[in-house]
Coordinates of C-alpha atoms and ligand atoms in Angstrom, one line a residue:
X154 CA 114.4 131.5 10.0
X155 CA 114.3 133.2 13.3
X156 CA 110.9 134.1 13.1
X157 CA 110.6 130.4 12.7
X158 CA 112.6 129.6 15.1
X159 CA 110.4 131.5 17.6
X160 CA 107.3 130.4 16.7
X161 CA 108.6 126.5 16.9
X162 CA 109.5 128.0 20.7
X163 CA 106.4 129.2 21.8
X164 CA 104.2 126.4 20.1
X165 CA 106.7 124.0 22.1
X166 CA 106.0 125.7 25.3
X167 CA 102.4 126.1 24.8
X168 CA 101.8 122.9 24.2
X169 CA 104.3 121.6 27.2
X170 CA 101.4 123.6 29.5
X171 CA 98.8 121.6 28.8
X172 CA 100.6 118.3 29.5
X173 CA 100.0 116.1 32.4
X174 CA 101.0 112.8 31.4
X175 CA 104.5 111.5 31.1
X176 CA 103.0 109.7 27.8
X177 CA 101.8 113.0 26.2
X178 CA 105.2 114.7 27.3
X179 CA 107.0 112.0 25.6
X180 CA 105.1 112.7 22.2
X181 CA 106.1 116.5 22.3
X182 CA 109.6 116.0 22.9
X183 CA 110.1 113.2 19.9
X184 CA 107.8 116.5 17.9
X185 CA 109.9 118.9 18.6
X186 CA 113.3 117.1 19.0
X187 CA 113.6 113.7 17.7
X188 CA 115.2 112.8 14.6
X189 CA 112.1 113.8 12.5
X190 CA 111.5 117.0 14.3
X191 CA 110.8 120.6 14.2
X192 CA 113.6 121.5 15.4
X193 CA 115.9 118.7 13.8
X194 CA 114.2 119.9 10.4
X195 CA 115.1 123.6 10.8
X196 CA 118.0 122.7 11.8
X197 CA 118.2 120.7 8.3
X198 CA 117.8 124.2 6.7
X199 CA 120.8 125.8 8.0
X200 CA 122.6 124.8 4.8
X201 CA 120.4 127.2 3.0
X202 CA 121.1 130.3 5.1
X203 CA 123.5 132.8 4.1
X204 CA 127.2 132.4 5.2
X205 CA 127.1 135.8 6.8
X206 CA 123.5 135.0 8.9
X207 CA 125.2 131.7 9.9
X208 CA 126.5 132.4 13.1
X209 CA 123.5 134.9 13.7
X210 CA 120.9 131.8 12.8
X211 CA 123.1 129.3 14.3
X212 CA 123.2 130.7 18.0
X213 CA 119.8 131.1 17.9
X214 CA 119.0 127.7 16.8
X215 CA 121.2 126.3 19.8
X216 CA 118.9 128.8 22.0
X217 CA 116.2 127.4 21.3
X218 CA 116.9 123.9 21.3
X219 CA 118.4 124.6 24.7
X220 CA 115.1 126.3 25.5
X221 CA 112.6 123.4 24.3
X222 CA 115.1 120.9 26.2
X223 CA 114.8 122.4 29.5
X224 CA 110.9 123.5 29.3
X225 CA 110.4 119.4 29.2
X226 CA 112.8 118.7 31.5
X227 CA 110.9 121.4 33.8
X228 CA 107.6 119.7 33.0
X229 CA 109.3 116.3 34.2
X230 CA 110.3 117.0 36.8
X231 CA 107.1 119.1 37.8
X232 CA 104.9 115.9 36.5
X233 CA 107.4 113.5 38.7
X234 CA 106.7 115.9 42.3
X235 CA 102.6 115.6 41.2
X236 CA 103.0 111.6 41.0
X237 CA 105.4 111.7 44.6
X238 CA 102.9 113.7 46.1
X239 CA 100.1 111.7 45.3
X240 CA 101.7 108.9 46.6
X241 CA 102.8 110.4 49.7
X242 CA 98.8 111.6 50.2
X243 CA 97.9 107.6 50.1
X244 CA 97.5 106.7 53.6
X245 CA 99.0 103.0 52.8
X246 CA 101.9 104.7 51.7
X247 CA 104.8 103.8 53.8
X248 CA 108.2 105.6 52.7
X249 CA 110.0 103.9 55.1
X250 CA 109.6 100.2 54.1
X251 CA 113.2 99.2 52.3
X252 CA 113.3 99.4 48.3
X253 CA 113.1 95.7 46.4
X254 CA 116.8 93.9 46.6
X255 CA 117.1 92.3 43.0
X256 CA 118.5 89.0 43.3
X257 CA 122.2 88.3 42.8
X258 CA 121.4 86.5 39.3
X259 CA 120.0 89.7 38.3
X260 CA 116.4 88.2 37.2
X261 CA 113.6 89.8 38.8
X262 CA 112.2 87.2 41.6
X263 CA 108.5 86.1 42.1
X264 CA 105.7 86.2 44.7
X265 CA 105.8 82.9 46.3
X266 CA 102.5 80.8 45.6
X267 CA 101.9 80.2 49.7
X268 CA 101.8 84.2 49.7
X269 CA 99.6 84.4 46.6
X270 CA 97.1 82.5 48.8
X271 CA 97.3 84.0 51.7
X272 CA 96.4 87.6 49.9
X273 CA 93.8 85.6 48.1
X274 CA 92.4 84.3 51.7
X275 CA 92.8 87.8 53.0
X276 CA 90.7 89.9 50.6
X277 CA 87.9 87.3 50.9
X278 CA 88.0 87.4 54.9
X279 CA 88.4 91.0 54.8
X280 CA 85.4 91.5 52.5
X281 CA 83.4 89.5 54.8
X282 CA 84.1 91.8 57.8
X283 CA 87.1 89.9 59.4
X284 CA 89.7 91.6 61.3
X285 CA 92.9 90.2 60.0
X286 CA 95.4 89.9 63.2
X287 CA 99.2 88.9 63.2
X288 CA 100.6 87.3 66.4
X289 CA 104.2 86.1 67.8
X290 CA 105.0 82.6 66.5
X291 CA 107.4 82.7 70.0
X292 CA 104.6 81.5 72.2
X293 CA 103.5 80.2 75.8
X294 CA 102.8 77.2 76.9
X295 CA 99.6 78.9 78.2
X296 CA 98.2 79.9 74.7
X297 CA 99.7 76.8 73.4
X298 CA 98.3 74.3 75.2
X299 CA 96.4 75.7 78.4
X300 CA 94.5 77.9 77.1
X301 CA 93.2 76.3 74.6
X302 CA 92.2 73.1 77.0
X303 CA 94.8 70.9 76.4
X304 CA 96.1 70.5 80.4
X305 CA 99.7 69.5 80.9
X306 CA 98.4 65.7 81.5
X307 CA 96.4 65.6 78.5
X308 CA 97.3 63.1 76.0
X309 CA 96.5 65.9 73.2
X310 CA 99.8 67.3 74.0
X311 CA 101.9 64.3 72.6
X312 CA 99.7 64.8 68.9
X313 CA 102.1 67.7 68.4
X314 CA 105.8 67.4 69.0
X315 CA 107.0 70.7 70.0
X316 CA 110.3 73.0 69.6
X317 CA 110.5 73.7 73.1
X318 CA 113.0 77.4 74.0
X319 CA 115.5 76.9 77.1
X320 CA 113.3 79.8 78.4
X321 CA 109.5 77.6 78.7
X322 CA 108.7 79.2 75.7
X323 CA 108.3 77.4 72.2
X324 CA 107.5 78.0 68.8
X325 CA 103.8 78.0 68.2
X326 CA 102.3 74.5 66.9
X327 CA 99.5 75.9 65.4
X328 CA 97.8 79.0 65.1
X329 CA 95.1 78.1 67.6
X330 CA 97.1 80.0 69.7
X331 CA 95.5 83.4 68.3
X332 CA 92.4 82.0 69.6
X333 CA 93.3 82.7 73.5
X334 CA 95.1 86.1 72.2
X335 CA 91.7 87.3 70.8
X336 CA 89.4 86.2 72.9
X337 CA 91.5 87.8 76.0
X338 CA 92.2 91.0 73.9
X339 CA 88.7 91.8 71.7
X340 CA 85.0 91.9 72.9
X341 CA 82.7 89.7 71.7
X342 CA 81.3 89.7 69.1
X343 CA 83.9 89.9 66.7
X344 CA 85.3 87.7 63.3
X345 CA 89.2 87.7 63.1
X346 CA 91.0 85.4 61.1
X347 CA 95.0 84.8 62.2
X348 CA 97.1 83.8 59.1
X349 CA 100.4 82.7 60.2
X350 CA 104.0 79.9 60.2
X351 CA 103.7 76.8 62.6
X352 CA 106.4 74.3 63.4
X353 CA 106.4 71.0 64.3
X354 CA 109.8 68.6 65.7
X355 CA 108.9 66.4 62.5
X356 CA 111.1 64.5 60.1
X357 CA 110.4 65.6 56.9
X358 CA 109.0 63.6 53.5
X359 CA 106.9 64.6 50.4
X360 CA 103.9 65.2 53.2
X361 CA 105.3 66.7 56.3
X362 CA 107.3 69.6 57.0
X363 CA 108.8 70.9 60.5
X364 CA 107.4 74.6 59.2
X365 CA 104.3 75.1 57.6
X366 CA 101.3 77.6 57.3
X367 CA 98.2 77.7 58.6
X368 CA 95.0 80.2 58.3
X369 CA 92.7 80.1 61.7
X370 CA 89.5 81.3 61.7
X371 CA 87.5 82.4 64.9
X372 CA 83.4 84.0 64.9
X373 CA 82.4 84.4 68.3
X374 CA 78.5 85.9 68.8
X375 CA 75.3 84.6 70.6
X376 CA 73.7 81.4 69.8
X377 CA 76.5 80.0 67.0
X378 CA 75.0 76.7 65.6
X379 CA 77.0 73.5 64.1
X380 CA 74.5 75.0 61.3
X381 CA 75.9 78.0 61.1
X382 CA 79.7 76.7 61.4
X383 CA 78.7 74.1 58.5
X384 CA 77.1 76.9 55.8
X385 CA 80.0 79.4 56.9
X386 CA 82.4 76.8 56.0
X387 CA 81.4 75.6 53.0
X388 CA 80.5 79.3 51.8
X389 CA 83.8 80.2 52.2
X390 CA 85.7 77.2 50.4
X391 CA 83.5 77.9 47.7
X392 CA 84.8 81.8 47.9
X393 CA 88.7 80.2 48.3
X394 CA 88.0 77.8 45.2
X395 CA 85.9 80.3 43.5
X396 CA 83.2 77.6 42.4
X397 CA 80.9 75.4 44.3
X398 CA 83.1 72.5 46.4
X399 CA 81.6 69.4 47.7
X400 CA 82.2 69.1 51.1
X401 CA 81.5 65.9 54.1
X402 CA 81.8 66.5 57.9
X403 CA 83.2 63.4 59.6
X404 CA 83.6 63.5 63.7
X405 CA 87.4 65.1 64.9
X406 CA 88.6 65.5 67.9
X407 CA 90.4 68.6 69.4
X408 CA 90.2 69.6 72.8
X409 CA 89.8 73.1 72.0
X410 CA 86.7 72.3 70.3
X411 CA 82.8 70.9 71.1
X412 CA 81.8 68.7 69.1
X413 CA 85.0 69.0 66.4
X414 CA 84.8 68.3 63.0
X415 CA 87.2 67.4 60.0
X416 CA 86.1 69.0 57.0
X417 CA 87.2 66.9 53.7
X418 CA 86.8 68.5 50.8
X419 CA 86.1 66.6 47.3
X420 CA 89.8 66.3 45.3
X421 CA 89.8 69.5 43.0
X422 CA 92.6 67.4 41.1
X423 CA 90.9 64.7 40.5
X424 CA 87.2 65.7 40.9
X425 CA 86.6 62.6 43.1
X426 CA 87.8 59.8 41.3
X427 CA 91.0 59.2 43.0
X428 CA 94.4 60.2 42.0
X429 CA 98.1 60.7 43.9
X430 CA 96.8 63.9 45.7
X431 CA 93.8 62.5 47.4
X432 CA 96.0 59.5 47.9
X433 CA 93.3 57.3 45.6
X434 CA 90.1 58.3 48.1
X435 CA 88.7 60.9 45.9
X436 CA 89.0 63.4 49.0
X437 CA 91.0 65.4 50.7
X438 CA 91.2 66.4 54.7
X439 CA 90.8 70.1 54.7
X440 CA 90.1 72.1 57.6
X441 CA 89.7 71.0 60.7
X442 CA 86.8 72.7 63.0
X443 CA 84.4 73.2 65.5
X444 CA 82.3 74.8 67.8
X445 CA 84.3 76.9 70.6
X446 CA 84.9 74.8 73.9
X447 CA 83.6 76.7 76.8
X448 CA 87.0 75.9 78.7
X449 CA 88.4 78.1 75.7
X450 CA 86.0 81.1 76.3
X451 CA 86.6 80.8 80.5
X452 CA 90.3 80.7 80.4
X453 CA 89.8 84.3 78.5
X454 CA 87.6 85.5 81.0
X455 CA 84.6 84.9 78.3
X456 CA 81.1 84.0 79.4
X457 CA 80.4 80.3 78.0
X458 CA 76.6 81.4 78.8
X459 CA 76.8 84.6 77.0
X460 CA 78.6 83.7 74.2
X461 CA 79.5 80.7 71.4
X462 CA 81.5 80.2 68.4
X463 CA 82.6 78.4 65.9
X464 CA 86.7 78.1 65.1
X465 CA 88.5 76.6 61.8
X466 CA 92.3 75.9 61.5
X467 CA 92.8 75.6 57.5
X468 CA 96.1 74.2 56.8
X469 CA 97.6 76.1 53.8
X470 CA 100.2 74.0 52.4
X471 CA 97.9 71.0 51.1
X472 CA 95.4 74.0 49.8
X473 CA 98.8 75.4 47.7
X474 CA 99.7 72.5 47.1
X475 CA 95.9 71.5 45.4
X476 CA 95.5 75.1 43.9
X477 CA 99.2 74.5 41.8
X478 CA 98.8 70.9 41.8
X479 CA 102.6 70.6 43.5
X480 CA 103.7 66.9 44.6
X481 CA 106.0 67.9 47.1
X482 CA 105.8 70.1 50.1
X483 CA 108.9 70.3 50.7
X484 CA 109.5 72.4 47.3
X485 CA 107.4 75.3 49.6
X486 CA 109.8 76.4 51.6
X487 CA 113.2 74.9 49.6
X488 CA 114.2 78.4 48.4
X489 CA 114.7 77.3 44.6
X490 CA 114.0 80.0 42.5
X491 CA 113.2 77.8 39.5
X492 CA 110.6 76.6 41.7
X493 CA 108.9 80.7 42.8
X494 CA 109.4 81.8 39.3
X495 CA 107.0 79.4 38.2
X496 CA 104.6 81.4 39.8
X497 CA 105.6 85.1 38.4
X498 CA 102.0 86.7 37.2
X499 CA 102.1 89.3 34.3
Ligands
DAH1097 N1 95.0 73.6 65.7 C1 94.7 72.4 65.0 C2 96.0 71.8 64.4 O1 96.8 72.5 64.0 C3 93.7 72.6 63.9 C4 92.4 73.0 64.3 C5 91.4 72.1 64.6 C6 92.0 74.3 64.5 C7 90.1 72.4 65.0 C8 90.8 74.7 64.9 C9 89.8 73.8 65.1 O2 90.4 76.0 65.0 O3 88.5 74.2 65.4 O4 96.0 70.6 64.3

């Protein structure tokens, strides 16, 4: 029995060297002390041992039990360091971002489908050699409004009502305003997209909201076409749809913009042939673009004779609200959790 007991020992702790998976580590321990067990089963023949080896037998068997326990535990832990360390070798690793809250129900909470596609937006921008910038959505009036060519007497300024701050500042109405930050802040040429919350002093109904999302898109190089704008469009609402959309260009006018565009796209719910969504048209306004004003590029200190572009403000809401087919946008940004949960993957 002790020679038994020995061998069970070393063929525990030869085998626990070998293992580098918490899996694998799991199997040995149920082997050697689960119910069905070496160890358990030796342990079964204690009955047949002598009264007066008993206590001899008996301390041993405790030994090694007490041995085989903390070899795996040792290999845990040792496993557990290898995993942290890995992690803490991943340069996205960030150990100071705060650990998940659960929610006070106790039910694990859900990505929220606006930030599903924004990711989604992302990865395709970043694969396509966009820088992906954040800015303040605290703004000035100057990258508001002036900077992107919309003077203080220009009627364009009344087509957004604005949260104004006692301080001049106000909350950005669109994320055009990333336009003026980039063009002062990066040389041309360059492809940035800004994702990013707006707000607007609206009353709200099943179409409008006073905070919404939007995705801007900015190319500057030499010689941009209304060719070029049109194919990069269209290439990458196919990419956002993942399947060929049909898409018409009708005239739209932004000051920021030369000539402007509004993009409609054909309704993904209905495939054209008119339903609630598309409000019975068969299409659906989209994204708004255009080539850059010069105005835009001289406020920045850019040379309109050097350099062109093309700029697209995607509004995210209606594209959420397409992808998940959702009726209301004010369900977006009601925090009901019935509503996120929905959208929980795996
Ligand atoms: N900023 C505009 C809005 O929120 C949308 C827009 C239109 C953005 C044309 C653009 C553009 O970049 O080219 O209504």
């Amino acid at each position: 029995m002790i020679e038994e007991l020995d061998a069970v020992l070393a063929a525990a702790k030869d085998e626990l060297a070998t293992i580098d998976d918490p899996d694998a580590l799991r199997d040995v321990e149920i082997r050697f002390l689960g119910k069905k067990g070496k160890i358990t089963a030796l342990g079964k023949g204690m009955r047949n041992v002598s009264p007066a080896d008993r206590p001899t037998v008996g301390a041993k068997m405790n030994e090694v039990r007490n041995a085989v326990t903390a070899a795996i535990a040792e290999r845990r832990d040792a496993l557990e360091a290898a995993r942290i360390a890995a992690l803490c070798a991943d340069p996205g690793f960030d150990p100071t971002l705060p650990r998940p809250v659960p929610l006070s129900d106790g039910r694990p909470g859900a990505r929220h489908p606006l930030t599903l596609v924004t990711e989604h937006i992302e990865d395709i921008f970043r694969a396509m050699g966009f820088l992906l910038l954040d800015y303040p959505e605290v703004e000035t009036e100057g990258n508001n409004f002036d900077g992107l060519n919309i003077p203080a007497s220009h009627p364009a300024r009344d087509m957004q009502d604005t949260f104004w701050l006692t301080d001049g500042n106000l909350l950005r109405t669109h994320t055009s305003t990333g336009q003026v930050r980039t063009l002062k802040s990066v040389a041309p040429p360059f492809r940035a997209i800004f994702p990013g919350r707006v707000f607007r002093n609206e009353s709200t109904d099943a179409s409008h909201e006073h905070t919404f999302h939007q995705v801007e898109g900015l190319m500057i190089d030499r010689h941009v076409s209304v060719g070029n704008l049109i194919y990069s469009m269209k290439a990458l609402l196919s990419e956002i749809f993942e399947r060929d959309v049909t898409v018409r260009l009708r005239p739209g006018y932004f000051p920021f913009v030369e000539p402007g565009f509004e993009l409609d796209i054909q309704c993904q719910v209905c495939g054209g042939s008119g339903c609630s969504v598309c409000k019975k048209s068969g299409w659906v306004e989209l994204l708004p673009c255009g080539l850059v004003h010069p105005n835009v590029l001289r406020y920045a200190g850019v040379d309109p004779d050097q350099w062109s572009g093309w700029a697209f403000g995607l509004g995210l809401s209606r594209l959420v609200m397409m992808k998940y087919q959702i009726e209301d946008v004010r369900h977006l940004l009601g925090g009901d959790l019935r509503f996120v949960r929905q959208f929980r993957q795996g």
